[in-house]
Structure formats: C-alpha cells, structure tokens
Tab-separated table of C-alpha atoms and ligand atoms in Angstrom:
chain	number	residue	atom	x	y	z
T	1	MET	CA	4.788	-25.874	22.990
T	2	PRO	CA	0.713	-25.680	22.446
T	3	HIS	CA	-0.264	-22.547	23.794
T	4	LEU	CA	-2.850	-24.213	26.001
T	5	MET	CA	-3.589	-23.036	29.759
T	6	ASN	CA	-1.403	-25.348	31.846
T	7	THR	CA	-4.313	-26.815	33.953
T	8	TYR	CA	-4.076	-30.635	33.655
T	9	LYS	CA	-0.771	-32.914	33.571
T	10	ARG	CA	-1.458	-34.712	31.215
T	11	LEU	CA	-0.412	-38.125	29.978
T	12	PRO	CA	2.010	-38.402	26.948
T	13	VAL	CA	-0.761	-40.191	24.786
T	14	ALA	CA	-2.946	-38.432	22.106
T	15	PHE	CA	-6.084	-40.205	20.548
T	16	THR	CA	-7.224	-40.550	17.122
T	17	HIS	CA	-10.040	-42.071	16.988
T	18	GLY	CA	-12.028	-44.514	19.008
T	19	GLN	CA	-14.306	-47.806	18.616
T	20	GLY	CA	-16.385	-49.499	20.989
T	21	CYS	CA	-14.275	-49.385	24.038
T	22	ARG	CA	-11.000	-49.358	21.984
T	23	LEU	CA	-9.091	-46.039	21.187
T	24	PHE	CA	-5.742	-45.839	18.941
T	25	ASP	CA	-3.412	-43.265	19.647
T	26	GLU	CA	-0.953	-41.214	16.829
T	27	GLN	CA	1.423	-43.951	16.571
T	28	GLY	CA	-1.496	-46.358	15.665
T	29	LYS	CA	-1.127	-48.643	19.149
T	30	SER	CA	-4.227	-49.403	20.677
T	31	TYR	CA	-5.770	-49.810	24.503
T	32	LEU	CA	-8.383	-51.048	25.907
T	33	ASP	CA	-10.441	-48.355	27.051
T	34	ALA	CA	-12.045	-48.698	31.006
T	35	LEU	CA	-12.379	-45.056	31.904
T	36	ALA	CA	-14.108	-43.814	29.041
T	37	GLY	CA	-13.628	-40.182	29.167
T	38	ILE	CA	-14.481	-40.174	33.014
T	39	ALA	CA	-17.561	-41.562	32.558
T	40	VAL	CA	-18.603	-39.660	29.947
T	41	ASN	CA	-18.521	-41.933	26.897
T	42	THR	CA	-21.680	-44.571	28.003
T	43	LEU	CA	-22.030	-45.552	24.542
T	44	GLY	CA	-18.405	-46.151	24.064
T	45	HIS	CA	-16.824	-44.784	21.134
T	46	ASN	CA	-18.288	-44.657	17.582
T	47	HIS	CA	-21.805	-45.831	18.238
T	48	PRO	CA	-23.226	-46.197	14.907
T	49	ARG	CA	-26.887	-44.856	16.786
T	50	LEU	CA	-25.084	-42.176	18.605
T	51	VAL	CA	-23.694	-41.032	15.471
T	52	LYS	CA	-26.245	-41.430	12.937
T	53	ALA	CA	-28.793	-39.300	15.403
T	54	LEU	CA	-25.644	-36.066	15.691
T	55	GLY	CA	-25.312	-36.340	11.647
T	56	GLU	CA	-29.021	-36.134	11.156
T	57	GLN	CA	-29.696	-33.443	13.662
T	58	LEU	CA	-25.882	-31.547	12.579
T	59	GLY	CA	-27.783	-31.449	8.817
T	60	ARG	CA	-31.016	-29.628	10.878
T	61	LEU	CA	-30.302	-27.417	13.296
T	62	ILE	CA	-27.270	-26.888	16.347
T	63	HIS	CA	-29.015	-24.196	17.807
T	64	THR	CA	-31.071	-21.458	18.702
T	65	SER	CA	-30.838	-20.457	22.050
T	66	ASN	CA	-33.644	-20.485	24.946
T	67	LEU	CA	-35.397	-17.433	23.568
T	68	TYR	CA	-37.605	-20.252	22.338
T	69	ARG	CA	-38.894	-23.189	22.449
T	70	VAL	CA	-36.725	-26.046	21.953
T	71	GLY	CA	-38.091	-29.418	20.846
T	72	GLU	CA	-35.513	-31.463	21.626
T	73	ALA	CA	-35.009	-30.167	25.175
T	74	GLU	CA	-39.002	-30.999	25.600
T	75	LEU	CA	-38.589	-34.363	24.793
T	76	VAL	CA	-35.995	-35.449	27.199
T	77	SER	CA	-37.707	-33.551	29.598
T	78	ASP	CA	-40.280	-36.031	29.369
T	79	ARG	CA	-37.663	-38.642	28.941
T	80	LEU	CA	-36.315	-37.659	32.637
T	81	ALA	CA	-39.174	-37.120	34.142
T	82	ALA	CA	-40.602	-39.910	33.310
T	83	ILE	CA	-37.395	-42.389	34.332
T	84	SER	CA	-36.964	-40.361	37.258
T	85	GLY	CA	-40.422	-39.503	38.695
T	86	MET	CA	-39.066	-36.104	38.794
T	87	ASP	CA	-41.074	-32.905	37.903
T	88	GLU	CA	-39.173	-30.324	36.247
T	89	VAL	CA	-35.819	-30.264	34.318
T	90	PHE	CA	-32.846	-27.445	33.591
T	91	PHE	CA	-30.372	-27.847	31.055
T	92	CYS	CA	-27.228	-26.743	31.159
T	93	ASN	CA	-23.452	-27.675	29.873
T	94	SER	CA	-21.362	-29.805	32.552
T	95	GLY	CA	-21.953	-31.355	36.140
T	96	CYS	CA	-20.887	-27.969	37.816
T	97	GLU	CA	-23.042	-25.887	36.114
T	98	ALA	CA	-25.788	-28.464	37.431
T	99	ASN	CA	-24.611	-28.183	41.045
T	100	GLU	CA	-24.902	-24.315	40.652
T	101	ALA	CA	-27.903	-24.684	39.697
T	102	ALA	CA	-29.250	-26.869	42.434
T	103	ILE	CA	-27.325	-24.548	44.793
T	104	LYS	CA	-29.346	-21.583	43.783
T	105	LEU	CA	-32.269	-23.646	43.556
T	106	ALA	CA	-32.139	-24.595	47.451
T	107	ARG	CA	-30.767	-20.936	48.508
T	108	LEU	CA	-33.539	-19.363	46.525
T	109	TYR	CA	-36.278	-22.111	47.943
T	110	GLY	CA	-34.492	-20.969	51.574
T	111	HIS	CA	-35.226	-17.003	50.818
T	112	GLN	CA	-38.967	-18.166	50.078
T	113	GLN	CA	-39.466	-19.814	53.824
T	114	GLY	CA	-37.986	-16.672	55.231
T	115	ILE	CA	-34.358	-18.073	56.000
T	116	GLU	CA	-31.654	-14.667	54.927
T	117	GLN	CA	-28.586	-17.283	55.159
T	118	PRO	CA	-29.124	-20.859	54.053
T	119	THR	CA	-27.295	-23.200	54.680
T	120	VAL	CA	-26.482	-26.475	52.591
T	121	ILE	CA	-25.007	-29.590	54.318
T	122	VAL	CA	-22.256	-30.771	52.009
T	123	MET	CA	-20.160	-34.284	53.091
T	124	GLU	CA	-16.280	-34.785	53.055
T	125	GLN	CA	-14.372	-36.394	50.260
T	126	ALA	CA	-17.331	-34.867	48.348
T	127	PHE	CA	-16.335	-33.438	44.641
T	128	HIS	CA	-18.848	-31.054	43.039
T	129	GLY	CA	-16.860	-29.425	40.712
T	130	ARG	CA	-14.444	-26.889	39.856
T	131	THR	CA	-16.055	-23.372	40.153
T	132	LEU	CA	-16.636	-21.183	43.571
T	133	ALA	CA	-19.173	-22.375	44.308
T	134	THR	CA	-18.868	-26.043	43.878
T	135	LEU	CA	-15.559	-26.030	44.878
T	136	SER	CA	-16.855	-24.281	47.722
T	137	ALA	CA	-18.947	-27.220	48.218
T	138	THR	CA	-16.639	-30.048	47.389
T	139	GLY	CA	-14.645	-31.378	50.018
T	140	ASN	CA	-11.395	-31.794	49.089
T	141	ARG	CA	-9.063	-29.292	50.083
T	142	LYS	CA	-6.737	-29.545	47.115
T	143	VAL	CA	-9.599	-28.261	45.292
T	144	GLN	CA	-10.291	-25.259	47.005
T	145	ALA	CA	-6.791	-24.173	48.118
T	146	GLY	CA	-5.917	-20.908	46.728
T	147	PHE	CA	-8.701	-19.960	45.873
T	148	GLU	CA	-10.424	-18.460	48.910
T	149	PRO	CA	-12.196	-16.057	49.909
T	150	LEU	CA	-14.499	-19.676	49.362
T	151	VAL	CA	-18.249	-19.258	48.969
T	152	THR	CA	-19.820	-19.480	52.230
T	153	GLY	CA	-23.781	-21.042	52.754
T	154	PHE	CA	-21.973	-24.513	53.725
T	155	VAL	CA	-21.818	-26.927	56.420
T	156	ARG	CA	-19.960	-30.269	55.918
T	157	VAL	CA	-20.651	-33.379	57.776
T	158	PRO	CA	-18.523	-36.742	57.410
T	159	PHE	CA	-19.867	-39.110	54.647
T	160	ASP	CA	-22.753	-41.639	55.037
T	161	ASP	CA	-23.052	-40.349	58.858
T	162	LEU	CA	-27.129	-39.679	59.878
T	163	ASP	CA	-26.067	-38.962	63.610
T	164	ALA	CA	-23.891	-35.809	62.138
T	165	ILE	CA	-26.657	-34.045	60.410
T	166	GLU	CA	-29.279	-34.906	63.409
T	167	GLN	CA	-27.187	-33.223	65.279
T	168	LEU	CA	-27.499	-29.864	62.778
T	169	ALA	CA	-31.139	-30.572	62.308
T	170	ALA	CA	-31.154	-29.864	65.925
T	171	ARG	CA	-29.271	-26.834	65.783
T	172	ASN	CA	-29.296	-25.093	62.968
T	173	PRO	CA	-32.152	-22.947	62.006
T	174	ASN	CA	-30.356	-21.829	58.171
T	175	VAL	CA	-30.156	-25.283	56.580
T	176	VAL	CA	-32.815	-25.678	53.475
T	177	ALA	CA	-30.911	-28.473	51.892
T	178	VAL	CA	-28.421	-31.815	52.152
T	179	LEU	CA	-26.210	-32.442	48.857
T	180	PHE	CA	-24.231	-35.740	48.014
T	181	GLU	CA	-23.212	-38.146	46.271
T	182	PRO	CA	-25.289	-41.409	46.438
T	183	ILE	CA	-21.563	-43.045	45.039
T	184	GLN	CA	-18.456	-40.925	45.303
T	185	GLY	CA	-16.464	-41.263	42.594
T	186	GLU	CA	-13.651	-38.738	42.791
T	187	GLY	CA	-13.575	-38.681	46.945
T	188	GLY	CA	-12.244	-43.236	46.561
T	189	ILE	CA	-15.838	-44.544	44.871
T	190	ASN	CA	-17.710	-44.778	49.182
T	191	ILE	CA	-21.127	-45.695	48.523
T	192	ALA	CA	-23.661	-43.969	50.926
T	193	HIS	CA	-25.628	-46.822	52.658
T	194	HIS	CA	-29.301	-47.212	51.329
T	195	ASP	CA	-30.461	-47.142	55.129
T	196	PHE	CA	-29.276	-43.823	55.596
T	197	MET	CA	-30.211	-42.288	52.311
T	198	ARG	CA	-34.075	-43.118	53.705
T	199	SER	CA	-33.411	-42.049	57.185
T	200	LEU	CA	-31.970	-38.826	55.413
T	201	ARG	CA	-35.224	-38.629	53.345
T	202	ARG	CA	-37.443	-38.545	56.188
T	203	ILE	CA	-35.230	-35.783	57.925
T	204	CYS	CA	-35.550	-33.756	55.127
T	205	ASP	CA	-38.848	-34.237	55.095
T	206	GLN	CA	-39.552	-33.264	58.750
T	207	LYS	CA	-37.327	-30.168	58.603
T	208	ASN	CA	-38.502	-29.126	55.268
T	209	TRP	CA	-34.923	-29.551	53.767
T	210	LEU	CA	-33.964	-30.174	50.001
T	211	PHE	CA	-32.808	-33.912	49.569
T	212	MET	CA	-30.411	-32.878	46.739
T	213	VAL	CA	-28.138	-35.468	44.777
T	214	ASP	CA	-25.152	-34.930	43.003
T	215	GLU	CA	-25.451	-37.554	39.898
T	216	VAL	CA	-23.450	-36.077	37.585
T	217	GLN	CA	-21.043	-39.502	37.799
T	218	CYS	CA	-23.311	-42.240	39.271
T	219	GLY	CA	-26.152	-41.610	37.248
T	220	ILE	CA	-27.495	-42.364	33.527
T	221	GLY	CA	-27.337	-46.465	34.388
T	222	ARG	CA	-23.952	-47.066	35.178
T	223	THR	CA	-24.966	-48.353	38.541
T	224	GLY	CA	-27.431	-50.661	37.152
T	225	ILE	CA	-30.472	-48.731	37.591
T	226	TRP	CA	-31.070	-45.047	35.708
T	227	PHE	CA	-29.725	-43.750	38.835
T	228	ALA	CA	-28.371	-44.413	42.066
T	229	HIS	CA	-30.999	-43.433	44.554
T	230	GLN	CA	-33.214	-45.542	42.918
T	231	HIS	CA	-31.249	-48.238	44.974
T	232	ALA	CA	-32.961	-46.778	48.479
T	233	GLY	CA	-36.357	-45.934	46.231
T	234	ILE	CA	-36.555	-42.531	47.283
T	235	LEU	CA	-37.247	-39.782	45.382
T	236	PRO	CA	-34.891	-36.437	45.927
T	237	ASP	CA	-36.244	-33.063	45.412
T	238	VAL	CA	-33.891	-32.331	43.414
T	239	MET	CA	-30.383	-34.321	41.233
T	240	THR	CA	-28.043	-33.382	38.952
T	241	LEU	CA	-26.770	-35.243	36.259
T	242	ALA	CA	-24.024	-34.565	32.880
T	243	LYS	CA	-20.756	-36.571	32.244
T	244	GLY	CA	-22.680	-39.609	30.845
T	245	LEU	CA	-26.067	-38.205	30.233
T	246	GLY	CA	-24.665	-37.013	26.042
T	247	SER	CA	-22.275	-39.495	26.040
T	248	GLY	CA	-19.625	-37.130	25.237
T	249	ILE	CA	-21.750	-33.964	23.690
T	250	PRO	CA	-21.800	-31.533	26.446
T	251	ILE	CA	-25.191	-31.591	28.016
T	252	GLY	CA	-25.726	-31.369	32.146
T	253	ALA	CA	-29.265	-31.070	33.116
T	254	CYS	CA	-30.987	-29.913	37.799
T	255	LEU	CA	-34.186	-31.931	37.767
T	256	ALA	CA	-36.724	-30.710	40.461
T	257	ALA	CA	-39.523	-32.157	42.291
T	258	GLY	CA	-42.081	-31.926	45.114
T	259	ARG	CA	-41.167	-28.949	47.145
T	260	ALA	CA	-38.275	-28.181	44.815
T	261	SER	CA	-41.006	-28.056	41.255
T	262	GLY	CA	-41.393	-23.864	40.734
T	263	VAL	CA	-38.571	-22.545	42.810
T	264	PHE	CA	-37.117	-20.787	39.709
T	265	LYS	CA	-39.314	-18.088	37.755
T	266	PRO	CA	-38.010	-16.604	34.581
T	267	GLY	CA	-35.434	-14.442	35.364
T	268	ASN	CA	-34.030	-16.477	38.133
T	269	HIS	CA	-31.655	-18.428	36.440
T	270	GLY	CA	-30.531	-19.278	32.341
T	271	SER	CA	-27.798	-20.811	30.164
T	272	THR	CA	-27.092	-19.446	26.352
T	273	PHE	CA	-26.128	-23.225	25.267
T	274	GLY	CA	-27.714	-24.761	27.778
T	275	GLY	CA	-30.623	-28.035	25.990
T	276	ASN	CA	-29.404	-27.105	23.073
T	277	PRO	CA	-31.021	-29.090	20.309
T	278	LEU	CA	-27.260	-31.419	19.136
T	279	ALA	CA	-27.227	-31.859	22.852
T	280	CYS	CA	-30.419	-32.753	23.229
T	281	VAL	CA	-30.875	-35.117	20.490
T	282	ALA	CA	-26.941	-36.417	22.223
T	283	ALA	CA	-28.735	-37.083	25.832
T	284	LEU	CA	-32.454	-38.788	24.043
T	285	THR	CA	-29.923	-41.237	21.678
T	286	THR	CA	-27.999	-42.236	25.268
T	287	LEU	CA	-31.248	-42.868	26.991
T	288	ASP	CA	-33.131	-44.601	23.863
T	289	VAL	CA	-29.639	-47.358	23.767
T	290	ILE	CA	-29.509	-47.582	27.410
T	291	ALA	CA	-33.250	-48.861	27.379
T	292	ASP	CA	-33.338	-50.798	23.931
T	293	ASP	CA	-30.636	-52.645	24.488
T	294	ALA	CA	-30.635	-53.284	28.696
T	295	LEU	CA	-27.537	-51.491	29.660
T	296	MET	CA	-28.408	-51.179	33.089
T	297	LEU	CA	-28.682	-55.317	33.320
T	298	ARG	CA	-25.441	-55.106	31.551
T	299	ALA	CA	-23.838	-53.019	34.355
T	300	SER	CA	-24.852	-54.421	36.993
T	301	THR	CA	-23.896	-57.810	35.970
T	302	LEU	CA	-20.896	-56.837	33.658
T	303	GLY	CA	-19.678	-54.556	37.097
T	304	ASP	CA	-20.325	-57.751	39.515
T	305	ARG	CA	-18.072	-60.437	36.897
T	306	ILE	CA	-15.012	-57.546	36.896
T	307	ARG	CA	-14.814	-57.413	40.558
T	308	ASP	CA	-15.588	-60.947	41.568
T	309	ALA	CA	-12.779	-61.256	39.200
T	310	LEU	CA	-10.387	-58.794	40.349
T	311	ARG	CA	-10.843	-59.987	44.226
T	312	ASN	CA	-10.004	-63.523	42.717
T	313	GLY	CA	-6.826	-62.335	41.010
T	314	LEU	CA	-5.881	-60.117	43.670
T	315	ALA	CA	-7.431	-62.484	47.165
T	316	ASP	CA	-3.694	-63.321	47.972
T	317	VAL	CA	-1.778	-60.326	47.213
T	318	GLY	CA	-0.813	-57.865	50.113
T	319	GLY	CA	-1.564	-54.463	50.067
T	320	LEU	CA	-5.229	-54.792	48.996
T	321	VAL	CA	-7.527	-53.153	50.982
T	322	GLU	CA	-10.851	-53.503	49.496
T	323	VAL	CA	-12.526	-54.063	45.653
T	324	ARG	CA	-15.860	-51.980	45.687
T	325	GLY	CA	-18.634	-50.585	43.986
T	326	ASP	CA	-21.622	-50.900	42.391
T	327	GLY	CA	-22.505	-52.044	38.445
T	328	LEU	CA	-19.746	-49.965	36.503
T	329	MET	CA	-18.415	-47.675	39.331
T	330	ILE	CA	-15.612	-49.976	40.285
T	331	GLY	CA	-12.989	-49.274	42.920
T	332	VAL	CA	-9.863	-51.247	43.914
T	333	GLU	CA	-8.296	-49.288	46.786
T	334	LEU	CA	-4.632	-50.258	47.997
T	335	ASP	CA	-2.985	-49.248	50.761
T	336	ARG	CA	-0.488	-46.954	49.740
T	337	PRO	CA	-0.564	-44.147	46.592
T	338	CYS	CA	-0.912	-45.723	43.806
T	339	THR	CA	-0.856	-43.073	41.002
T	340	GLU	CA	1.812	-44.127	39.245
T	341	LEU	CA	-0.289	-47.348	37.874
T	342	VAL	CA	-1.757	-45.174	35.918
T	343	ALA	CA	1.193	-44.405	33.642
T	344	LEU	CA	1.837	-48.496	34.225
T	345	GLY	CA	-1.682	-49.342	32.625
T	346	LEU	CA	-1.022	-46.939	29.372
T	347	GLU	CA	1.987	-48.632	28.830
T	348	ALA	CA	0.117	-51.870	28.804
T	349	GLY	CA	-2.450	-50.468	26.812
T	350	LEU	CA	-5.410	-50.317	29.206
T	351	LEU	CA	-6.850	-46.781	30.527
T	352	ILE	CA	-7.599	-46.688	33.735
T	353	ASN	CA	-7.818	-43.610	36.668
T	354	VAL	CA	-6.671	-43.135	40.659
T	355	THR	CA	-8.734	-41.221	42.672
T	356	ALA	CA	-8.341	-40.067	46.289
T	357	ASP	CA	-4.646	-41.212	46.090
T	358	LYS	CA	-4.779	-45.236	46.762
T	359	VAL	CA	-7.984	-46.316	44.692
T	360	VAL	CA	-7.864	-47.361	40.946
T	361	ARG	CA	-10.509	-45.867	39.411
T	362	LEU	CA	-12.984	-48.029	36.574
T	363	LEU	CA	-15.406	-46.835	34.725
T	364	PRO	CA	-15.536	-48.751	31.415
T	365	ALA	CA	-18.332	-47.852	28.900
T	366	LEU	CA	-22.233	-49.590	29.932
T	367	THR	CA	-21.442	-51.358	26.022
T	368	MET	CA	-18.653	-53.336	27.039
T	369	SER	CA	-18.202	-57.195	26.080
T	370	ASP	CA	-17.233	-59.681	28.287
T	371	ALA	CA	-14.295	-60.710	26.746
T	372	GLU	CA	-13.477	-57.037	26.871
T	373	ALA	CA	-14.154	-57.521	30.889
T	374	ASP	CA	-12.058	-60.103	31.260
T	375	GLU	CA	-9.218	-59.027	29.201
T	376	LEU	CA	-9.537	-55.783	31.668
T	377	VAL	CA	-9.238	-58.124	34.632
T	378	SER	CA	-5.998	-59.973	33.019
T	379	GLY	CA	-4.551	-56.979	32.353
T	380	LEU	CA	-4.645	-55.051	35.406
T	381	VAL	CA	-4.723	-57.830	38.016
T	382	PRO	CA	-0.384	-58.656	36.806
T	383	LEU	CA	-0.241	-54.548	37.108
T	384	ILE	CA	-1.585	-53.568	40.474
T	385	LYS	CA	0.839	-57.021	41.888
T	386	LYS	CA	3.119	-56.493	40.524
T	387	PHE	CA	3.562	-52.648	41.784
T	388	LEU	CA	2.236	-53.976	45.470
T	389	GLU	CA	5.158	-56.402	45.733
T	390	ALA	CA	7.879	-53.545	44.406
T	391	LYS	CA	7.438	-51.478	47.441
F	1	PLP	C1	-17.174	-34.891	37.544
F	1	PLP	C2	-18.317	-34.267	38.778
F	1	PLP	C3	-18.801	-32.892	38.775
F	1	PLP	C4	-18.350	-31.921	37.986
F	1	PLP	O1	-18.219	-32.066	36.559
F	1	PLP	P1	-17.659	-30.607	35.520
F	1	PLP	O2	-18.780	-31.735	34.376
F	1	PLP	O3	-16.596	-31.700	35.608
F	1	PLP	O4	-18.008	-29.754	35.555
F	1	PLP	C5	-19.447	-33.079	39.787
F	1	PLP	N1	-20.026	-33.612	40.401
F	1	PLP	C6	-19.705	-34.884	40.550
F	1	PLP	C7	-20.111	-36.105	41.355
F	1	PLP	C8	-18.648	-35.643	39.144
F	1	PLP	O5	-18.442	-36.487	39.270
C-alpha cells in the first residue's frame, strides 16, 4: 500500500500520459476525458502552447515570493481586470484559498463599517471548499460532519431564492455579503436565474452588502462567456477563481471591485506561493489560448450540441429527470442515485463524474472536438439506458 492518507476513494486506474481529450493508463488503454481533472484542464492535456510557455518559464524563473514585484502576476492581474471589469486581484493556489480570501475580505469590510459580528449569506447545496471557513460556508452536511465547531458568521438560504434574501435584508443587521455560485457545480449543476442575480445585485447596492460570486468551477470561459455571472449583465464586488485558470498548474484568485477594492492592506492577507511566475504563465497562456482560439464560442456551441444529443438519445427513457447546464458545464439528472455509472464509464473508456448522488456531470476541456463530443454522447447514452433499465 502507498503511504497516501486515505482521503479519497480512488478509482483503480492511474494515467501515464494524455493528449487533448484522451488519457492513457498504465496498460495503454485509452479513455475519452469528459471531466478534465474536474474542470481544471481547460486546454486539454499536453497543449503545445501551454507546454512551450511553461517549459520556457521553468528555465527562466519558477518562484521568488511576494516580497518582490512579480511581473507575470502583474500581467495576469491586468488581463483578469480587462475581461472581468474588476479592479484588483489577490493570487493564491486553490479554490478554497480564493474563498478564504473573499470571506476574510467581507469580514474586514464589515468591521470597517462598524459591524462587529459580520455575517455572510450562503446557499443550500453550495460548495466552497474544505478548509474550516469554506466547509462552514458549504451547504452539504457530509462536508461538515465531524469538523465541528464550524466557523460562525454564515447564514444559509435556499439557492436562487430572492424572497429568503429579502427577509434577511429586513431583519439581520449583521449581513455584510452574499456568497454564491452562479452555477453550482458539486451541488448538481444548478443554475441561478439571471433575474435572481440582477435583483440580488440591487439588494446588495441598497444594503451596502458585497455581492460575491464563487466562479471557481463555472468561470474561465466554461459557460460560453468569461465568467458565468456576465450572462446576467452584472458586475460583482468579489469574484473567486481557481480550477480552470491555470490548466492544471495550481493557481487561485480573489478579485475585488467597487466598494470591495482597497479593503485589504499590507499585512491583512498573504500567500507564500500565490501568483508565482510559473503559475501566472500557466494562467496567462490559458487566457491567451481561450481568446485566440475562440474557445468560449466553442464551449457554448459544443455544450448545446452535447445537451441536444443527450436529450434526443434519452428521450424515451424512464428515469431521466433533466439534461441541463450552460456551455461545458453539463448535468444529467436521474431519478435515482447513480454513482456506479462512473465505474461503468471507466470500463467503457469514458471519464465522467456523478455529483449530488443523482447527477451525471460532464466538464470536458474547452478544446474538445465535435467528433469527440459525439463519441462521448454515443458512449454515455447506452450506459445510462442500461443502468436505468437494469433497476
Ligand atoms: C472545487 C471548488 C472549490 C474548491 O476548490 P479547491 O481548489 O479544491 O480548494 C470551491 N468552490 C467551487 C465552486 C468549486 O467547484
């Protein structure tokens, strides 16, 4: 047995290399990758531009620390500001760290307004990470159980429910921010209505709350636009990013705008690795390739193609609840727990995921070809059919 701590129930396969949307295991078997390392490998595996840029950076400079200026981080911050309309960026190494930064920023913002017990509104089925603050913000008891006492300062409402937030606005003077995912990933591909986001934006303005979006999974072009909240035509005060930003090189970011900018001062927050030259070159190259190769349009049309084909293929099958999503965030909800589909997919050479027990989740690279998308659907439809008919 390897000496790994037992935190994951892993599938019995190890990959040795990848190319585009294909992964190859130790036996040389090939798999179609419809998960992309959980929405991380934005450009697929072994992308030539990423490999070249990272290779050159490795030979130049990997890390210097944030005690000095980091030119590559300055460049990524400018690029992120340009595509998001946000003002400033804090770099870290993961999604939970980005959300920790957002939660700390909201608390400090509250204290600066004289609110001594600042409270952040969070949502049911939310996933914000595994650190103590972010698991406390997460709306899934399984993530929290055993780790009490939880971090206080959160109040939970149903997802996409404006009434519940209006009630809190009327009676809770400690609220300083709302944190939510425009599209919940781990929670089962649940999409916040654009009207909800616009109304919430108005409430936040009236109440001086921070409008904070966790785009760790749905951001970076995946839904056919740089950031999923942009579909609603609004600008958040805080946005967090990670997963797809570095195409596999760990990097996270917490962005601030408007009344959230300027809250952190030297000494308030930090990260040893955050925004190092290597990670920033990964982010810069990822953003460049998405723009140069029109991968957002690709995500949008490919996502529609896959959803349409899945709806057609599963049209007369009992047990399908809904095919939903936006761009390349795709959920197929069944009427029963279906985790075993992951192992069946693996056997069939298809890498898929199941989340929230009943939702088959697809998060392929933005570089997936039409032929690969069709292969994905023609592999997945019979698997789901067989599974539903067997029970
Ligand atoms: C994955 C995820 C996180 C946590 O990211 P880590 O890098 O695993 O810490 C936070 N929020 C959302 C929406 C996620 O999908």
